[in-house]
Coordinates of C-alpha atoms in Angstrom, one line a residue:
Chain A
M1 CA 1.4 -21.1 4.0
R2 CA 0.0 -17.6 3.5
A3 CA 1.5 -14.5 1.9
G4 CA 0.3 -10.9 2.1
I5 CA 1.3 -8.0 -0.2
I6 CA 1.4 -4.3 0.8
T7 CA 1.8 -1.5 -1.8
I8 CA 2.5 2.0 -0.4
G9 CA 1.8 5.2 -2.4
N10 CA -0.9 7.7 -3.1
E11 CA -0.2 7.4 -6.9
I12 CA -1.5 3.8 -6.8
L13 CA -4.6 4.6 -4.7
K14 CA -5.7 7.5 -7.0
G15 CA -5.1 5.4 -10.1
K16 CA -2.3 7.4 -11.6
T17 CA -0.2 4.3 -11.5
V18 CA -1.6 0.8 -12.1
N19 CA -0.4 -1.7 -9.4
T20 CA 1.8 -3.9 -11.5
N21 CA 4.2 -4.3 -8.5
A22 CA 1.5 -6.2 -6.6
A23 CA 0.8 -8.4 -9.6
E24 CA 4.4 -9.3 -10.1
I25 CA 5.0 -10.0 -6.5
G26 CA 1.8 -12.1 -6.2
R27 CA 2.8 -14.2 -9.2
I28 CA 6.3 -15.0 -7.7
L29 CA 4.8 -15.8 -4.3
Y30 CA 2.1 -17.9 -5.8
F31 CA 4.6 -20.0 -7.8
S32 CA 6.8 -20.3 -4.7
G33 CA 3.8 -22.2 -3.2
Y34 CA 2.0 -19.6 -1.1
E35 CA -1.7 -18.8 -0.9
I36 CA -1.9 -15.1 -1.5
Y37 CA -4.2 -14.0 1.3
R38 CA -4.5 -10.2 1.2
G39 CA -3.3 -7.3 -0.8
L40 CA -3.3 -3.9 0.9
V41 CA -2.7 -0.5 -0.7
V42 CA -2.2 2.4 1.6
P43 CA -1.2 6.1 1.3
D44 CA 2.1 7.7 2.4
I45 CA 0.6 8.2 5.9
E46 CA 2.3 6.7 8.9
S47 CA -0.8 5.4 10.7
E48 CA -2.0 3.6 7.5
I49 CA 1.4 2.0 6.8
R50 CA 1.4 0.8 10.4
W51 CA -2.1 -0.5 10.0
A52 CA -1.1 -2.4 6.9
F53 CA 1.8 -4.2 8.5
R54 CA -0.2 -4.8 11.7
S55 CA -3.0 -6.4 9.7
L56 CA -0.7 -9.0 8.2
V57 CA 1.9 -9.8 10.8
G58 CA 0.9 -13.0 12.5
L59 CA -1.7 -13.8 9.8
C60 CA 0.8 -14.3 6.9
N61 CA 4.0 -16.3 6.9
V62 CA 5.5 -14.0 4.2
I63 CA 4.8 -10.3 3.8
V64 CA 6.2 -8.2 1.0
S65 CA 5.8 -4.5 0.8
S66 CA 6.9 -2.2 -2.0
G67 CA 7.1 1.6 -2.1
G68 CA 8.2 4.5 0.2
L69 CA 11.9 3.8 0.5
G70 CA 13.2 6.8 -1.4
P71 CA 14.7 10.1 -0.2
T72 CA 11.7 12.4 -0.3
F73 CA 9.7 13.6 2.8
D74 CA 6.8 11.2 2.1
D75 CA 9.0 8.1 1.8
I76 CA 8.3 6.8 5.4
T77 CA 7.8 3.1 5.1
V78 CA 10.9 2.0 7.1
E79 CA 10.3 4.4 10.0
S80 CA 6.6 3.6 10.1
F81 CA 7.3 -0.1 10.2
A82 CA 9.9 0.4 12.9
H83 CA 7.6 2.6 15.1
E84 CA 4.8 0.0 14.8
F85 CA 6.9 -2.8 16.2
N86 CA 9.1 -0.7 18.6
I87 CA 12.3 -1.4 16.7
P88 CA 15.1 1.2 16.9
L89 CA 16.5 2.5 13.6
E90 CA 20.2 2.3 13.1
L91 CA 22.6 3.4 10.4
N92 CA 23.7 0.5 8.2
R93 CA 27.3 1.2 7.6
E94 CA 27.7 -0.8 4.3
T95 CA 24.6 0.9 2.8
Y96 CA 25.8 4.3 3.9
D97 CA 29.2 3.7 2.3
N98 CA 27.4 2.6 -0.9
I99 CA 25.2 5.7 -1.0
M100 CA 28.3 7.9 -0.2
K101 CA 30.2 6.2 -3.1
R102 CA 27.3 6.7 -5.6
T103 CA 26.9 10.3 -4.4
L104 CA 30.6 11.3 -4.7
E105 CA 30.9 9.6 -8.1
R106 CA 28.2 11.9 -9.3
G107 CA 29.9 15.0 -7.9
L108 CA 27.1 15.5 -5.4
E109 CA 27.0 16.1 -1.6
M110 CA 25.8 13.7 1.1
T111 CA 22.5 15.1 2.5
K112 CA 20.3 14.0 5.3
E113 CA 17.8 12.8 2.6
R114 CA 20.4 10.5 1.2
E115 CA 21.5 9.4 4.6
K116 CA 17.9 8.5 5.5
M117 CA 18.1 5.6 3.0
A118 CA 20.8 3.9 5.1
L119 CA 18.7 3.9 8.3
V120 CA 17.2 0.4 8.9
P121 CA 15.4 -1.3 11.8
S122 CA 18.0 -2.8 14.2
G123 CA 18.3 -6.6 13.4
S124 CA 17.4 -6.3 9.7
K125 CA 19.0 -8.3 7.0
I126 CA 19.9 -6.0 4.1
I127 CA 18.9 -6.9 0.6
K128 CA 21.3 -5.2 -1.9
N129 CA 19.9 -2.9 -4.5
P130 CA 21.9 -3.5 -7.7
V131 CA 20.1 -0.7 -9.6
G132 CA 19.4 2.0 -7.1
S133 CA 20.3 3.6 -3.7
A134 CA 17.7 2.4 -1.2
P135 CA 18.3 -1.2 -0.1
G136 CA 15.6 -3.7 0.6
I137 CA 15.1 -4.9 4.2
E138 CA 14.3 -8.4 5.5
F139 CA 13.0 -8.7 9.0
V140 CA 11.3 -11.5 11.1
I141 CA 8.5 -10.9 13.6
D142 CA 6.9 -13.9 15.2
N143 CA 6.2 -16.3 12.4
S144 CA 6.1 -13.7 9.7
K145 CA 9.1 -13.1 7.4
I146 CA 8.8 -9.5 6.1
F147 CA 10.4 -8.1 3.0
I148 CA 10.4 -4.3 2.6
L149 CA 11.2 -3.4 -1.0
P150 CA 11.5 -0.2 -3.1
G151 CA 8.6 0.8 -5.3
I152 CA 10.5 1.5 -8.5
P153 CA 9.6 -1.6 -10.6
K154 CA 13.1 -2.3 -11.8
E155 CA 14.5 -2.2 -8.3
M156 CA 11.7 -4.2 -6.8
R157 CA 12.1 -6.9 -9.5
S158 CA 15.9 -7.2 -9.0
M159 CA 15.2 -8.2 -5.4
M160 CA 12.0 -10.2 -5.8
E161 CA 13.5 -12.9 -8.0
S162 CA 16.0 -14.0 -5.4
I163 CA 13.4 -13.7 -2.6
G164 CA 11.1 -16.1 -4.5
Q165 CA 13.9 -18.7 -4.6
E166 CA 14.8 -18.1 -0.9
I167 CA 11.3 -18.7 0.4
K168 CA 10.2 -21.4 -2.1
L169 CA 8.2 -24.2 -0.4
N170 CA 9.7 -27.5 -1.3
D171 CA 6.5 -29.4 -0.9
S172 CA 4.6 -27.2 -3.3
F173 CA 4.5 -27.7 -7.0
Y174 CA 1.9 -25.7 -8.8
F175 CA 0.7 -26.1 -12.4
E176 CA -2.0 -24.2 -14.2
D177 CA -3.4 -24.3 -17.6
S178 CA -6.5 -22.9 -19.2
I179 CA -9.0 -23.5 -22.1
I180 CA -11.1 -21.1 -24.0
V181 CA -14.8 -22.0 -24.4
K182 CA -17.0 -20.2 -26.9
G183 CA -20.8 -20.0 -27.1
I184 CA -21.6 -21.3 -23.6
Y185 CA -22.6 -18.9 -20.8
E186 CA -20.8 -18.9 -17.5
A187 CA -24.1 -19.6 -15.6
S188 CA -24.6 -22.8 -17.7
L189 CA -21.1 -23.9 -16.9
A190 CA -21.3 -23.2 -13.2
P191 CA -22.9 -26.5 -12.0
S192 CA -20.4 -28.5 -14.1
I193 CA -17.4 -26.7 -12.6
K194 CA -18.7 -27.3 -9.1
K195 CA -19.2 -31.0 -9.9
I196 CA -15.7 -31.4 -11.2
M197 CA -14.1 -29.6 -8.3
D198 CA -16.0 -31.8 -5.9
K199 CA -14.8 -34.9 -7.7
Y200 CA -11.1 -33.9 -7.1
G201 CA -11.8 -33.1 -3.4
G202 CA -10.0 -29.8 -3.2
S203 CA -6.9 -30.7 -5.1
V204 CA -8.0 -28.8 -8.2
Y205 CA -9.1 -25.2 -8.4
I206 CA -11.2 -24.2 -11.4
K207 CA -12.2 -20.6 -12.1
S208 CA -14.1 -19.2 -15.1
H209 CA -13.2 -15.7 -16.5
P210 CA -15.9 -14.3 -18.7
S211 CA -13.8 -11.6 -20.3
L212 CA -14.5 -11.4 -24.0
Y213 CA -17.4 -11.4 -26.5
D214 CA -16.9 -12.5 -30.0
N215 CA -19.8 -11.6 -32.4
N216 CA -22.1 -11.4 -29.3
K217 CA -21.2 -15.0 -28.4
S218 CA -19.9 -15.6 -24.9
V219 CA -16.2 -16.4 -24.6
I220 CA -15.0 -17.8 -21.3
E221 CA -11.5 -18.7 -20.2
I222 CA -11.5 -21.6 -17.8
E223 CA -8.5 -21.7 -15.6
V224 CA -7.5 -24.9 -13.9
S225 CA -4.7 -25.2 -11.3
A226 CA -3.5 -27.9 -9.1
K227 CA -0.8 -28.6 -6.5
G228 CA 1.1 -31.8 -6.4
I229 CA 4.0 -33.5 -4.6
N230 CA 6.0 -32.9 -7.8
L231 CA 5.5 -31.0 -11.0
D232 CA 4.5 -34.1 -13.0
E233 CA 1.7 -34.9 -10.6
A234 CA 0.4 -31.4 -10.6
K235 CA 0.4 -31.4 -14.5
M236 CA -1.3 -34.8 -14.5
I237 CA -4.1 -33.6 -12.3
V238 CA -4.7 -30.4 -14.3
K239 CA -4.8 -32.4 -17.6
S240 CA -7.3 -34.9 -16.1
A241 CA -9.6 -32.1 -14.9
I242 CA -9.4 -30.3 -18.3
N243 CA -10.5 -33.6 -20.0
D244 CA -13.5 -33.7 -17.6
I245 CA -14.4 -30.1 -18.4
V246 CA -14.2 -30.8 -22.2
E247 CA -16.5 -33.8 -21.7
E248 CA -19.0 -31.7 -19.7
I249 CA -19.0 -29.0 -22.3
H250 CA -19.7 -31.6 -25.0
N251 CA -22.7 -32.7 -22.9
L252 CA -23.8 -29.1 -22.3
R253 CA -23.7 -28.3 -26.1
E254 CA -26.0 -31.3 -26.6
I255 CA -28.5 -30.0 -24.0
F256 CA -28.5 -26.3 -24.8
K257 CA -27.6 -26.4 -28.5
E258 CA -25.4 -23.4 -27.6
Chain B
M1 CA -14.1 12.9 2.6
R2 CA -12.5 9.5 2.4
A3 CA -13.0 6.7 -0.1
G4 CA -12.0 3.0 0.1
I5 CA -11.7 0.5 -2.7
I6 CA -12.2 -3.3 -2.4
T7 CA -11.2 -5.8 -5.2
I8 CA -12.4 -9.4 -4.8
G9 CA -10.8 -12.3 -6.6
N10 CA -7.9 -14.8 -6.4
E11 CA -6.8 -13.9 -9.9
I12 CA -5.8 -10.4 -8.8
L13 CA -4.0 -11.6 -5.7
K14 CA -1.9 -14.2 -7.6
G15 CA -1.1 -11.7 -10.3
K16 CA -2.9 -13.4 -13.2
T17 CA -4.9 -10.2 -13.7
V18 CA -3.4 -6.7 -13.0
N19 CA -5.8 -4.7 -10.9
T20 CA -6.9 -2.1 -13.5
N21 CA -10.4 -1.9 -11.9
A22 CA -9.0 -0.4 -8.7
A23 CA -7.0 2.1 -10.7
E24 CA -10.0 3.2 -12.8
I25 CA -12.3 3.4 -9.7
G26 CA -9.6 5.3 -7.8
R27 CA -9.2 7.8 -10.6
I28 CA -12.9 8.5 -10.7
L29 CA -13.2 8.9 -6.9
Y30 CA -10.2 11.1 -6.8
F31 CA -11.6 13.5 -9.4
S32 CA -14.9 13.5 -7.6
G33 CA -13.0 15.0 -4.7
Y34 CA -12.3 12.1 -2.4
E35 CA -9.1 11.2 -0.6
I36 CA -8.5 7.6 -1.5
Y37 CA -7.6 6.1 1.9
R38 CA -7.3 2.3 1.5
G39 CA -7.3 -0.3 -1.3
L40 CA -8.0 -3.8 -0.3
V41 CA -7.7 -7.0 -2.4
V42 CA -9.1 -10.2 -0.9
P43 CA -9.7 -13.7 -2.2
D44 CA -13.1 -15.4 -2.9
I45 CA -13.3 -16.4 0.8
E46 CA -16.3 -15.2 2.9
S47 CA -14.3 -14.3 6.0
E48 CA -11.9 -12.2 4.0
I49 CA -14.6 -10.4 2.0
R50 CA -16.4 -9.6 5.3
W51 CA -13.1 -8.4 6.8
A52 CA -12.6 -6.0 3.9
F53 CA -16.0 -4.4 4.2
R54 CA -15.7 -4.3 8.0
S55 CA -12.3 -2.5 7.7
L56 CA -13.8 0.3 5.7
V57 CA -17.3 0.9 6.9
G58 CA -17.3 3.8 9.3
L59 CA -13.8 4.9 8.2
C60 CA -14.6 5.8 4.6
N61 CA -17.6 7.9 3.3
V62 CA -17.6 6.0 0.0
I63 CA -16.7 2.3 -0.5
V64 CA -16.6 0.7 -3.9
S65 CA -16.1 -3.0 -4.4
S66 CA -15.7 -4.9 -7.7
G67 CA -15.8 -8.6 -8.3
G68 CA -17.6 -11.7 -7.1
L69 CA -21.1 -11.0 -8.5
G70 CA -21.3 -13.7 -11.2
P71 CA -23.1 -17.0 -11.2
T72 CA -20.3 -19.4 -10.2
F73 CA -19.9 -21.0 -6.8
D74 CA -17.0 -18.7 -5.8
D75 CA -19.0 -15.5 -6.6
I76 CA -20.0 -14.7 -3.0
T77 CA -19.6 -11.0 -2.5
V78 CA -23.2 -10.1 -2.0
E79 CA -24.0 -12.9 0.5
S80 CA -20.7 -12.2 2.4
F81 CA -21.6 -8.5 2.7
A82 CA -25.1 -9.3 3.8
H83 CA -23.9 -11.8 6.4
E84 CA -21.4 -9.3 7.9
F85 CA -24.0 -6.7 8.5
N86 CA -26.9 -9.0 9.3
I87 CA -29.0 -7.9 6.3
P88 CA -31.5 -10.5 4.9
L89 CA -31.2 -11.2 1.2
E90 CA -34.3 -10.8 -1.0
L91 CA -35.1 -11.5 -4.6
N92 CA -35.2 -8.3 -6.6
R93 CA -38.1 -8.8 -9.0
E94 CA -37.0 -6.4 -11.7
T95 CA -33.5 -8.0 -11.8
Y96 CA -35.0 -11.5 -11.8
D97 CA -37.2 -10.6 -14.8
N98 CA -34.3 -9.1 -16.7
I99 CA -32.2 -12.2 -16.1
M100 CA -35.2 -14.4 -17.1
K101 CA -35.6 -12.4 -20.3
R102 CA -31.9 -12.6 -21.2
T103 CA -32.0 -16.3 -20.4
L104 CA -35.1 -17.1 -22.5
E105 CA -33.9 -15.0 -25.4
R106 CA -30.9 -17.3 -25.6
G107 CA -33.0 -20.4 -25.4
L108 CA -31.6 -21.4 -22.0
E109 CA -33.2 -22.4 -18.8
M110 CA -33.4 -20.5 -15.5
T111 CA -31.1 -22.1 -13.0
K112 CA -30.4 -21.4 -9.4
E113 CA -27.0 -20.0 -10.4
R114 CA -28.7 -17.4 -12.6
E115 CA -31.4 -16.7 -9.9
K116 CA -28.6 -16.0 -7.4
M117 CA -27.6 -12.9 -9.3
A118 CA -31.1 -11.4 -8.5
L119 CA -30.6 -11.9 -4.7
V120 CA -29.8 -8.5 -3.1
P121 CA -29.5 -7.2 0.5
S122 CA -32.9 -6.0 1.7
G123 CA -33.0 -2.2 1.3
S124 CA -30.5 -2.0 -1.6
K125 CA -30.8 0.4 -4.4
I126 CA -30.2 -1.5 -7.7
I127 CA -27.7 -0.2 -10.2
K128 CA -28.6 -1.4 -13.7
N129 CA -26.1 -3.4 -15.7
P130 CA -26.6 -2.4 -19.3
V131 CA -24.0 -4.9 -20.6
G132 CA -24.4 -8.0 -18.4
S133 CA -26.7 -9.9 -16.0
A134 CA -25.6 -9.1 -12.4
P135 CA -26.7 -5.7 -11.2
G136 CA -24.7 -3.4 -9.1
I137 CA -25.9 -2.7 -5.5
E138 CA -25.9 0.6 -3.6
F139 CA -26.3 0.4 0.2
V140 CA -25.8 2.8 3.1
I141 CA -24.5 1.8 6.5
D142 CA -23.9 4.5 9.1
N143 CA -22.1 7.3 7.2
S144 CA -20.7 5.0 4.5
K145 CA -22.2 4.8 1.0
I146 CA -21.3 1.4 -0.4
F147 CA -21.3 0.4 -4.1
I148 CA -20.9 -3.3 -4.9
L149 CA -20.0 -3.7 -8.6
P150 CA -19.2 -6.6 -11.0
G151 CA -15.6 -7.4 -11.7
I152 CA -15.8 -7.5 -15.5
P153 CA -14.2 -4.2 -16.5
K154 CA -16.8 -3.3 -19.1
E155 CA -19.6 -3.8 -16.6
M156 CA -17.9 -2.0 -13.8
R157 CA -17.1 0.9 -16.0
S158 CA -20.7 1.3 -17.2
M159 CA -21.8 1.8 -13.6
M160 CA -18.8 3.7 -12.3
E161 CA -19.1 6.8 -14.5
S162 CA -22.6 7.6 -13.2
I163 CA -21.6 6.9 -9.6
G164 CA -18.7 9.4 -10.0
Q165 CA -21.3 12.0 -10.9
E166 CA -23.7 11.0 -8.2
I167 CA -21.2 11.3 -5.4
K168 CA -19.2 14.3 -6.7
L169 CA -18.3 16.7 -3.9
N170 CA -19.3 20.2 -5.0
D171 CA -16.7 22.0 -2.8
S172 CA -13.8 20.0 -4.4
F173 CA -12.1 21.0 -7.5
Y174 CA -8.8 19.2 -8.1
F175 CA -6.2 20.0 -10.7
E176 CA -3.0 18.2 -11.4
D177 CA -0.1 18.7 -13.7
S178 CA 3.4 17.4 -14.0
I179 CA 6.8 18.4 -15.3
I180 CA 9.7 16.1 -16.4
V181 CA 13.2 17.0 -15.0
K182 CA 16.3 15.4 -16.4
G183 CA 19.7 15.1 -14.9
I184 CA 18.9 15.9 -11.2
Y185 CA 18.6 13.2 -8.7
E186 CA 15.5 12.8 -6.5
A187 CA 17.6 13.2 -3.3
S188 CA 18.9 16.5 -4.6
L189 CA 15.4 17.7 -5.2
A190 CA 13.9 16.5 -2.0
P191 CA 14.7 19.5 0.2
S192 CA 13.3 21.9 -2.5
I193 CA 10.0 20.0 -2.7
K194 CA 9.6 20.1 1.0
K195 CA 10.3 23.9 1.1
I196 CA 7.7 24.6 -1.7
M197 CA 5.1 22.4 0.0
D198 CA 5.6 24.2 3.3
K199 CA 5.3 27.6 1.5
Y200 CA 1.8 26.6 0.3
G201 CA 0.8 25.4 3.8
G202 CA -0.9 22.1 2.7
S203 CA -2.9 23.4 -0.3
V204 CA -0.4 21.9 -2.7
Y205 CA 0.8 18.3 -2.9
I206 CA 4.0 17.6 -4.8
K207 CA 5.3 14.1 -5.5
S208 CA 8.4 13.0 -7.4
H209 CA 8.3 9.8 -9.4
P210 CA 11.8 8.6 -10.4
S211 CA 10.8 6.1 -13.1
L212 CA 13.0 6.4 -16.1
Y213 CA 16.7 6.6 -16.9
D214 CA 17.8 8.2 -20.2
N215 CA 21.5 7.5 -21.0
N216 CA 22.1 6.8 -17.4
K217 CA 20.8 10.3 -16.5
S218 CA 18.1 10.5 -13.9
V219 CA 14.7 11.4 -15.2
I220 CA 12.0 12.4 -12.7
E221 CA 8.4 13.2 -13.1
I222 CA 7.3 15.8 -10.6
E223 CA 3.6 15.8 -10.1
V224 CA 1.8 18.8 -8.6
S225 CA -1.8 18.8 -7.5
A226 CA -4.0 21.3 -5.7
K227 CA -7.6 21.6 -4.5
G228 CA -9.4 24.9 -4.9
I229 CA -12.8 26.5 -4.4
N230 CA -13.2 26.3 -8.1
L231 CA -11.2 24.8 -11.0
D232 CA -9.5 28.2 -11.9
E233 CA -8.2 28.6 -8.4
A234 CA -6.9 25.0 -8.3
K235 CA -5.2 25.5 -11.7
M236 CA -3.6 28.8 -10.6
I237 CA -2.1 27.3 -7.4
V238 CA -0.7 24.4 -9.4
K239 CA 0.8 26.8 -12.0
S240 CA 2.4 28.9 -9.3
A241 CA 3.9 25.9 -7.5
I242 CA 5.3 24.6 -10.8
N243 CA 7.0 28.0 -11.4
D244 CA 8.6 27.7 -8.0
I245 CA 9.8 24.3 -8.8
V246 CA 11.3 25.4 -12.1
E247 CA 13.1 28.2 -10.3
E248 CA 14.5 25.8 -7.6
I249 CA 15.7 23.5 -10.3
H250 CA 17.5 26.3 -12.0
N251 CA 19.3 27.1 -8.7
L252 CA 20.1 23.4 -8.1
R253 CA 21.7 23.1 -11.6
E254 CA 23.9 26.1 -10.7
I255 CA 25.0 24.4 -7.4
F256 CA 25.4 20.8 -8.6
K257 CA 26.3 21.4 -12.3
E258 CA 24.1 18.4 -12.9

């Protein structure tokens, strides 16, 4: 089962804000059993927001967007999504009442900008926002379940935890672990990693991350992940593959004297 | 002029690694005068890497990818790119010699995994890698200038600085500044922001970022950016727009007693 992630906002594209939302959403979807297939970042431009949803609907079983649900002129995610799929917008009464209540409590007036946050595509399921005004939206098109969430991390996070539970795949138990290897280069390790992955016939994924140098010696993190019919099986496969890697590294050290 | 950013790697999609590369690349492209139009993150899968390049070539004047240039089996960016645009791969002699030199200095053997890093699309310009083995690649297709960079941040960064200089648009001087506003809600500010942007007829971009709460009071960063024929003009426009915002906020405080 595939998942896609959309992040909406100029501030992400131009690097003012680092895209931690996509990372948090990706992690939750991954541990719910999904293959994360594409991550798209688009500006606050209707044609691009429409392109992003169009590129994932039909291809991904779950799609999560964040950003563009606020009250300002450039918060246009919901209307862009609705236009793309020809869905009429309608005022969600409960959301409107919540926004009205928050507004009056603060001694403010209801404005069309506040009202906008209560407009949702007809047929949406509303995801309550316990820490802000704009609700999240759940919508199904074909085989794609779409979640449209706010961009403010605290608000996104408050919704994403429960979504992860809701969409969790029961047949997917992932486990991952990693080991740190010093003094052997990634290119020396590459054939061994391929050999071990072949041995497990696709049930194990091994990736090396050469990120650090310590006194000019190569330091590589080798990440091993596996999927099992339960968590114990996934753990067992990972442990076995790590043992194989350790043995290979022992042999490599003999050969290369690294 | 538009720019697009591609990040390649499963570790980004599943949130193991936060996509700081895209943010750093976006920032440099933005300050070189480009509109950052799309950011794509794809896994180490040939069809998806091909899709990413295909989605940006022709649409963006500059395309920068990072990731997938290393020696392991899943580093397939260069060959995927070459397959998509029917470009033969050829051994780049200077790169091969550099890799051979690094390999021999370390008392290691040349392997096909190391050799792979010297294979480049025919017609590429090589971008030297002062801190690693795999070179960067510069290639032009139609009106798109494409830069294919390694994913290791230190290596990407060493190439990106000079690329930013190379592609800088002379007619684009950007300036941005921001102010912090406490105790007024984003929805109250929204009409004022729209009014001021209209006043400047598109030469100023104003975006509010409601990111913090201080003692339950709303705290908003208002970011103002402008483009000018020189830096002084851009600065002057931003300063003038910020003065307008400060005046509007003064009026709002009178009305809402926020």
